[in-house]
Amino acid sequence: MEISNLEIPDAFDFNRMLKILPKAITRRQFAYFVNNAVRKGELVRIVRGKYAKKSANPFKIALFLFHGYIGFSSALYLLGLKEEIERVIYVGTSRNSPRVRFLNKEIVPVNLSALLYGTQFINGLVVSTYAKTIFDMFYRPKYASFFDLYRALNRKSLSREEWKELLHYCTKSNVSTIRRIGYALEGKAPKWFTGALLRISDEHGGVSYFMRKGSKGKFSKKWHLYDDIDVLRWKNAE
């Protein structure tokens, strides 16, 4: 088989690809083939040992690299609740990893540890559900665009089943996330939902913060929460 006729996937790991190639192709030959394709601009070296076609879908590259799911504002885009295509792609992962650049996109892995569930397939991509997308933004607010979140909610509210799904995630989480969600979504969420969160919040002492422990801002006595990012300024986003 001529190495020039190789069928190359959109993204691949060099060593793993080498194992499935015909035995007649040596490591040296394959390395020459890949390096030549990179020089020609046909392939892009993403990180050491991992390559992709220049035409590859960046969302697929994100999943190839981190084996998680597309989340946060990137999920809202794939869910059809956001029109702008941004240069950052957020992907939920099970560990801390450095961000990676692929062409003009920056792929940002977000460690969600034991909370890697609540997904669906959209055009072959693993994407967080609407409810899980909202939960993740409050769980890891550092990576959230609350303008995008509120605008999505103002365009399409969650169904009763989706509110139940979100409540389920809350019960598996920590009190700070519960307070953030209760405070930020009060008035948009059904009363049974916010009531359930408030009962959990009241069972715990201390205070919570949106972003940084010890930071100040508007204090909600009801939710025992300092709104140090003024999240409600985006509440009527259109």
mmCIF file of C-alpha atoms in Angstrom:
data_model
loop_
_atom_site.group_PDB
_atom_site.id
_atom_site.type_symbol
_atom_site.label_atom_id
_atom_site.label_comp_id
_atom_site.label_asym_id
_atom_site.label_seq_id
_atom_site.Cartn_x
_atom_site.Cartn_y
_atom_site.Cartn_z
ATOM 1 C CA MET A 1 0.000 0.000 0.000
ATOM 2 C CA GLU A 2 1.295 3.458 -0.930
ATOM 3 C CA ILE A 3 1.513 5.660 2.183
ATOM 4 C CA SER A 4 0.335 8.603 0.076
ATOM 5 C CA ASN A 5 -3.029 6.824 -0.269
ATOM 6 C CA LEU A 6 -3.621 6.559 3.482
ATOM 7 C CA GLU A 7 -7.119 7.352 4.769
ATOM 8 C CA ILE A 8 -6.518 9.737 7.656
ATOM 9 C CA PRO A 9 -9.295 10.545 10.182
ATOM 10 C CA ASP A 10 -10.141 14.142 11.063
ATOM 11 C CA ALA A 11 -8.073 13.818 14.246
ATOM 12 C CA PHE A 12 -5.684 11.156 15.462
ATOM 13 C CA ASP A 13 -3.073 10.199 18.005
ATOM 14 C CA PHE A 14 0.206 9.367 16.244
ATOM 15 C CA ASN A 15 1.065 6.269 18.290
ATOM 16 C CA ARG A 16 -2.460 4.864 18.220
ATOM 17 C CA MET A 17 -2.733 5.464 14.507
ATOM 18 C CA LEU A 18 0.561 3.691 13.951
ATOM 19 C CA LYS A 19 -0.820 0.543 15.586
ATOM 20 C CA ILE A 20 -3.693 0.216 13.130
ATOM 21 C CA LEU A 21 -1.716 0.991 9.972
ATOM 22 C CA PRO A 22 -0.612 -1.810 7.640
ATOM 23 C CA LYS A 23 2.524 -3.450 9.052
ATOM 24 C CA ALA A 24 4.400 -2.621 5.867
ATOM 25 C CA ILE A 25 4.359 1.066 6.890
ATOM 26 C CA THR A 26 7.157 1.849 9.326
ATOM 27 C CA ARG A 27 7.133 4.444 12.069
ATOM 28 C CA ARG A 28 9.701 6.461 10.149
ATOM 29 C CA GLN A 29 7.580 6.441 6.990
ATOM 30 C CA PHE A 30 4.475 7.503 8.857
ATOM 31 C CA ALA A 31 6.358 10.276 10.668
ATOM 32 C CA TYR A 32 7.621 11.580 7.329
ATOM 33 C CA PHE A 33 4.082 11.445 5.900
ATOM 34 C CA VAL A 34 2.637 13.388 8.862
ATOM 35 C CA ASN A 35 5.410 16.011 8.978
ATOM 36 C CA ASN A 36 5.099 16.555 5.236
ATOM 37 C CA ALA A 37 1.313 17.011 5.571
ATOM 38 C CA VAL A 38 1.904 19.557 8.347
ATOM 39 C CA ARG A 39 4.358 21.486 6.147
ATOM 40 C CA LYS A 40 1.806 21.534 3.335
ATOM 41 C CA GLY A 41 -0.896 22.829 5.684
ATOM 42 C CA GLU A 42 -3.041 19.741 5.299
ATOM 43 C CA LEU A 43 -2.609 18.698 8.954
ATOM 44 C CA VAL A 44 -2.276 20.711 12.145
ATOM 45 C CA ARG A 45 -0.240 19.594 15.151
ATOM 46 C CA ILE A 46 -2.536 20.313 18.102
ATOM 47 C CA VAL A 47 -0.362 19.058 20.954
ATOM 48 C CA ARG A 48 2.519 16.618 21.063
ATOM 49 C CA GLY A 49 1.553 13.429 19.228
ATOM 50 C CA LYS A 50 -1.952 14.606 18.275
ATOM 51 C CA TYR A 51 -2.885 15.927 14.844
ATOM 52 C CA ALA A 52 -5.983 17.041 12.982
ATOM 53 C CA LYS A 53 -7.036 18.009 9.514
ATOM 54 C CA LYS A 54 -7.231 21.741 8.992
ATOM 55 C CA SER A 55 -10.854 21.293 7.909
ATOM 56 C CA ALA A 56 -11.851 19.382 11.075
ATOM 57 C CA ASN A 57 -14.834 20.500 13.161
ATOM 58 C CA PRO A 58 -13.308 22.273 16.223
ATOM 59 C CA PHE A 59 -16.051 20.881 18.487
ATOM 60 C CA LYS A 60 -15.011 17.372 17.458
ATOM 61 C CA ILE A 61 -11.399 18.276 18.171
ATOM 62 C CA ALA A 62 -12.368 19.423 21.665
ATOM 63 C CA LEU A 63 -14.030 16.071 22.357
ATOM 64 C CA PHE A 64 -11.136 14.162 20.782
ATOM 65 C CA LEU A 65 -8.688 15.869 23.123
ATOM 66 C CA PHE A 66 -10.626 15.764 26.394
ATOM 67 C CA HIS A 67 -13.252 12.986 26.054
ATOM 68 C CA GLY A 68 -15.940 14.940 27.887
ATOM 69 C CA TYR A 69 -18.828 17.034 26.573
ATOM 70 C CA ILE A 70 -19.340 20.441 25.025
ATOM 71 C CA GLY A 71 -20.733 22.746 27.704
ATOM 72 C CA PHE A 72 -21.338 26.291 28.957
ATOM 73 C CA SER A 73 -21.947 28.924 26.235
ATOM 74 C CA SER A 74 -20.644 26.510 23.595
ATOM 75 C CA ALA A 75 -23.518 24.165 24.467
ATOM 76 C CA LEU A 76 -26.021 27.014 24.197
ATOM 77 C CA TYR A 77 -24.735 27.625 20.672
ATOM 78 C CA LEU A 78 -25.186 23.983 19.700
ATOM 79 C CA LEU A 79 -28.623 23.970 21.350
ATOM 80 C CA GLY A 80 -29.639 26.829 19.068
ATOM 81 C CA LEU A 81 -29.963 29.317 21.937
ATOM 82 C CA LYS A 82 -27.015 31.487 20.931
ATOM 83 C CA GLU A 83 -26.106 32.765 17.463
ATOM 84 C CA GLU A 84 -22.590 34.105 17.939
ATOM 85 C CA ILE A 85 -19.736 31.746 17.159
ATOM 86 C CA GLU A 86 -17.007 32.587 19.652
ATOM 87 C CA ARG A 87 -13.351 31.688 19.499
ATOM 88 C CA VAL A 88 -13.568 29.788 22.801
ATOM 89 C CA ILE A 89 -14.963 26.261 23.040
ATOM 90 C CA TYR A 90 -15.721 24.961 26.538
ATOM 91 C CA VAL A 91 -15.553 21.241 27.187
ATOM 92 C CA GLY A 92 -16.387 19.514 30.486
ATOM 93 C CA THR A 93 -13.689 17.072 31.591
ATOM 94 C CA SER A 94 -12.814 14.825 34.527
ATOM 95 C CA ARG A 95 -9.448 16.411 35.367
ATOM 96 C CA ASN A 96 -7.476 19.638 35.247
ATOM 97 C CA SER A 97 -5.864 20.180 31.859
ATOM 98 C CA PRO A 98 -4.278 23.155 30.101
ATOM 99 C CA ARG A 99 -6.232 24.954 27.413
ATOM 100 C CA VAL A 100 -5.326 24.212 23.796
ATOM 101 C CA ARG A 101 -5.354 26.259 20.608
ATOM 102 C CA PHE A 102 -6.674 24.785 17.369
ATOM 103 C CA LEU A 103 -6.338 27.196 14.460
ATOM 104 C CA ASN A 104 -8.360 30.274 15.487
ATOM 105 C CA LYS A 105 -10.162 28.517 18.350
ATOM 106 C CA GLU A 106 -9.179 28.201 21.982
ATOM 107 C CA ILE A 107 -10.389 24.985 23.591
ATOM 108 C CA VAL A 108 -10.893 25.398 27.337
ATOM 109 C CA PRO A 109 -11.278 22.235 29.441
ATOM 110 C CA VAL A 110 -13.305 22.680 32.645
ATOM 111 C CA ASN A 111 -12.838 20.116 35.396
ATOM 112 C CA LEU A 112 -16.279 18.952 36.495
ATOM 113 C CA SER A 113 -14.865 15.854 38.256
ATOM 114 C CA ALA A 114 -17.741 13.602 39.350
ATOM 115 C CA LEU A 115 -20.434 15.661 37.587
ATOM 116 C CA LEU A 116 -19.790 14.453 34.033
ATOM 117 C CA TYR A 117 -23.379 13.503 33.204
ATOM 118 C CA GLY A 118 -26.484 15.140 31.786
ATOM 119 C CA THR A 119 -25.604 14.912 28.099
ATOM 120 C CA GLN A 120 -27.198 14.357 24.725
ATOM 121 C CA PHE A 121 -26.043 13.904 21.133
ATOM 122 C CA ILE A 122 -26.365 16.789 18.696
ATOM 123 C CA ASN A 123 -25.080 16.079 15.183
ATOM 124 C CA GLY A 124 -22.778 13.413 16.579
ATOM 125 C CA LEU A 125 -21.396 15.664 19.320
ATOM 126 C CA VAL A 126 -21.736 15.000 23.058
ATOM 127 C CA VAL A 127 -23.347 18.148 24.476
ATOM 128 C CA SER A 128 -24.731 18.996 27.904
ATOM 129 C CA THR A 129 -28.513 19.205 28.130
ATOM 130 C CA TYR A 130 -30.145 22.602 28.609
ATOM 131 C CA ALA A 131 -30.629 21.946 32.333
ATOM 132 C CA LYS A 132 -27.076 20.667 32.820
ATOM 133 C CA THR A 133 -25.659 23.632 30.901
ATOM 134 C CA ILE A 134 -27.381 25.996 33.317
ATOM 135 C CA PHE A 135 -26.237 23.976 36.322
ATOM 136 C CA ASP A 136 -22.615 23.919 35.152
ATOM 137 C CA MET A 137 -22.520 27.683 34.776
ATOM 138 C CA PHE A 138 -23.489 28.168 38.405
ATOM 139 C CA TYR A 139 -21.260 25.320 39.571
ATOM 140 C CA ARG A 140 -18.196 26.757 37.806
ATOM 141 C CA PRO A 141 -19.130 30.449 37.370
ATOM 142 C CA LYS A 142 -15.569 31.374 36.382
ATOM 143 C CA TYR A 143 -16.302 29.927 32.928
ATOM 144 C CA ALA A 144 -19.880 31.148 32.593
ATOM 145 C CA SER A 145 -21.378 33.906 30.498
ATOM 146 C CA PHE A 146 -24.441 34.913 32.479
ATOM 147 C CA PHE A 147 -25.500 37.233 29.681
ATOM 148 C CA ASP A 148 -25.742 34.173 27.427
ATOM 149 C CA LEU A 149 -27.519 32.191 30.137
ATOM 150 C CA TYR A 150 -30.191 34.803 30.876
ATOM 151 C CA ARG A 151 -30.732 35.533 27.197
ATOM 152 C CA ALA A 152 -31.282 31.825 26.564
ATOM 153 C CA LEU A 153 -33.774 31.598 29.444
ATOM 154 C CA ASN A 154 -35.613 34.684 28.190
ATOM 155 C CA ARG A 155 -35.941 33.027 24.793
ATOM 156 C CA LYS A 156 -36.776 29.524 25.953
ATOM 157 C CA SER A 157 -37.682 28.603 29.506
ATOM 158 C CA LEU A 158 -37.084 25.121 30.821
ATOM 159 C CA SER A 159 -39.942 22.637 30.675
ATOM 160 C CA ARG A 160 -41.239 21.129 33.919
ATOM 161 C CA GLU A 161 -39.149 18.017 33.265
ATOM 162 C CA GLU A 162 -36.061 20.146 32.700
ATOM 163 C CA TRP A 163 -36.642 22.025 35.969
ATOM 164 C CA LYS A 164 -36.863 18.624 37.679
ATOM 165 C CA GLU A 165 -33.623 17.619 35.981
ATOM 166 C CA LEU A 166 -31.920 20.800 37.205
ATOM 167 C CA LEU A 167 -33.218 20.198 40.730
ATOM 168 C CA HIS A 168 -31.741 16.689 40.629
ATOM 169 C CA TYR A 169 -28.309 18.108 39.797
ATOM 170 C CA CYS A 170 -28.660 20.615 42.619
ATOM 171 C CA THR A 171 -29.346 17.887 45.180
ATOM 172 C CA LYS A 172 -26.065 16.216 44.130
ATOM 173 C CA SER A 173 -24.111 19.429 44.505
ATOM 174 C CA ASN A 174 -22.938 21.842 47.215
ATOM 175 C CA VAL A 175 -24.872 24.518 49.053
ATOM 176 C CA SER A 176 -23.057 27.421 47.353
ATOM 177 C CA THR A 177 -24.183 26.250 43.914
ATOM 178 C CA ILE A 178 -27.715 25.771 45.226
ATOM 179 C CA ARG A 179 -27.758 29.315 46.608
ATOM 180 C CA ARG A 180 -26.393 30.806 43.392
ATOM 181 C CA ILE A 181 -29.073 29.070 41.332
ATOM 182 C CA GLY A 182 -31.877 29.910 43.735
ATOM 183 C CA TYR A 183 -30.896 33.568 43.964
ATOM 184 C CA ALA A 184 -30.183 34.074 40.257
ATOM 185 C CA LEU A 185 -33.215 32.218 38.902
ATOM 186 C CA GLU A 186 -35.822 33.396 41.400
ATOM 187 C CA GLY A 187 -38.698 34.845 39.396
ATOM 188 C CA LYS A 188 -37.783 32.804 36.341
ATOM 189 C CA ALA A 189 -38.008 29.380 37.934
ATOM 190 C CA PRO A 190 -41.290 27.893 39.222
ATOM 191 C CA LYS A 191 -41.970 28.479 42.923
ATOM 192 C CA TRP A 192 -41.783 24.770 43.772
ATOM 193 C CA PHE A 193 -38.245 24.757 42.379
ATOM 194 C CA THR A 194 -36.947 27.794 44.275
ATOM 195 C CA GLY A 195 -38.804 26.616 47.399
ATOM 196 C CA ALA A 196 -36.973 23.282 47.296
ATOM 197 C CA LEU A 197 -33.618 25.051 46.954
ATOM 198 C CA LEU A 198 -34.429 27.475 49.746
ATOM 199 C CA ARG A 199 -35.182 24.607 52.129
ATOM 200 C CA ILE A 200 -31.799 23.052 51.378
ATOM 201 C CA SER A 201 -30.065 26.424 51.766
ATOM 202 C CA ASP A 202 -31.689 27.084 55.155
ATOM 203 C CA GLU A 203 -30.433 23.746 56.450
ATOM 204 C CA HIS A 204 -26.847 25.000 56.184
ATOM 205 C CA GLY A 205 -25.067 27.753 58.056
ATOM 206 C CA GLY A 206 -22.506 30.258 56.859
ATOM 207 C CA VAL A 207 -22.595 32.397 53.735
ATOM 208 C CA SER A 208 -21.796 31.724 50.089
ATOM 209 C CA TYR A 209 -20.300 33.708 47.229
ATOM 210 C CA PHE A 210 -20.734 33.798 43.491
ATOM 211 C CA MET A 211 -17.084 33.917 42.537
ATOM 212 C CA ARG A 212 -14.531 34.420 45.305
ATOM 213 C CA LYS A 213 -14.751 33.486 48.952
ATOM 214 C CA GLY A 214 -14.501 36.545 51.152
ATOM 215 C CA SER A 215 -15.458 39.002 48.410
ATOM 216 C CA LYS A 216 -18.246 41.481 48.977
ATOM 217 C CA GLY A 217 -21.183 42.761 46.944
ATOM 218 C CA LYS A 218 -24.937 42.840 47.304
ATOM 219 C CA PHE A 219 -25.910 40.499 50.128
ATOM 220 C CA SER A 220 -29.078 38.411 49.913
ATOM 221 C CA LYS A 221 -30.160 37.579 53.428
ATOM 222 C CA LYS A 222 -32.765 35.190 52.043
ATOM 223 C CA TRP A 223 -30.159 33.118 50.193
ATOM 224 C CA HIS A 224 -27.187 33.756 52.517
ATOM 225 C CA LEU A 225 -25.238 34.830 49.437
ATOM 226 C CA TYR A 226 -22.919 37.661 48.444
ATOM 227 C CA ASP A 227 -23.529 38.588 44.803
ATOM 228 C CA ASP A 228 -19.985 39.758 44.149
ATOM 229 C CA ILE A 229 -20.427 39.795 40.340
ATOM 230 C CA ASP A 230 -23.806 41.579 40.231
ATOM 231 C CA VAL A 231 -25.288 38.680 38.257
ATOM 232 C CA LEU A 232 -28.791 40.161 38.129
ATOM 233 C CA ARG A 233 -27.630 42.962 35.797
ATOM 234 C CA TRP A 234 -28.025 40.444 32.943
ATOM 235 C CA LYS A 235 -31.474 39.251 34.025
ATOM 236 C CA ASN A 236 -33.307 40.925 31.127
ATOM 237 C CA ALA A 237 -30.759 40.136 28.430
ATOM 238 C CA GLU A 238 -32.243 39.899 24.935
#
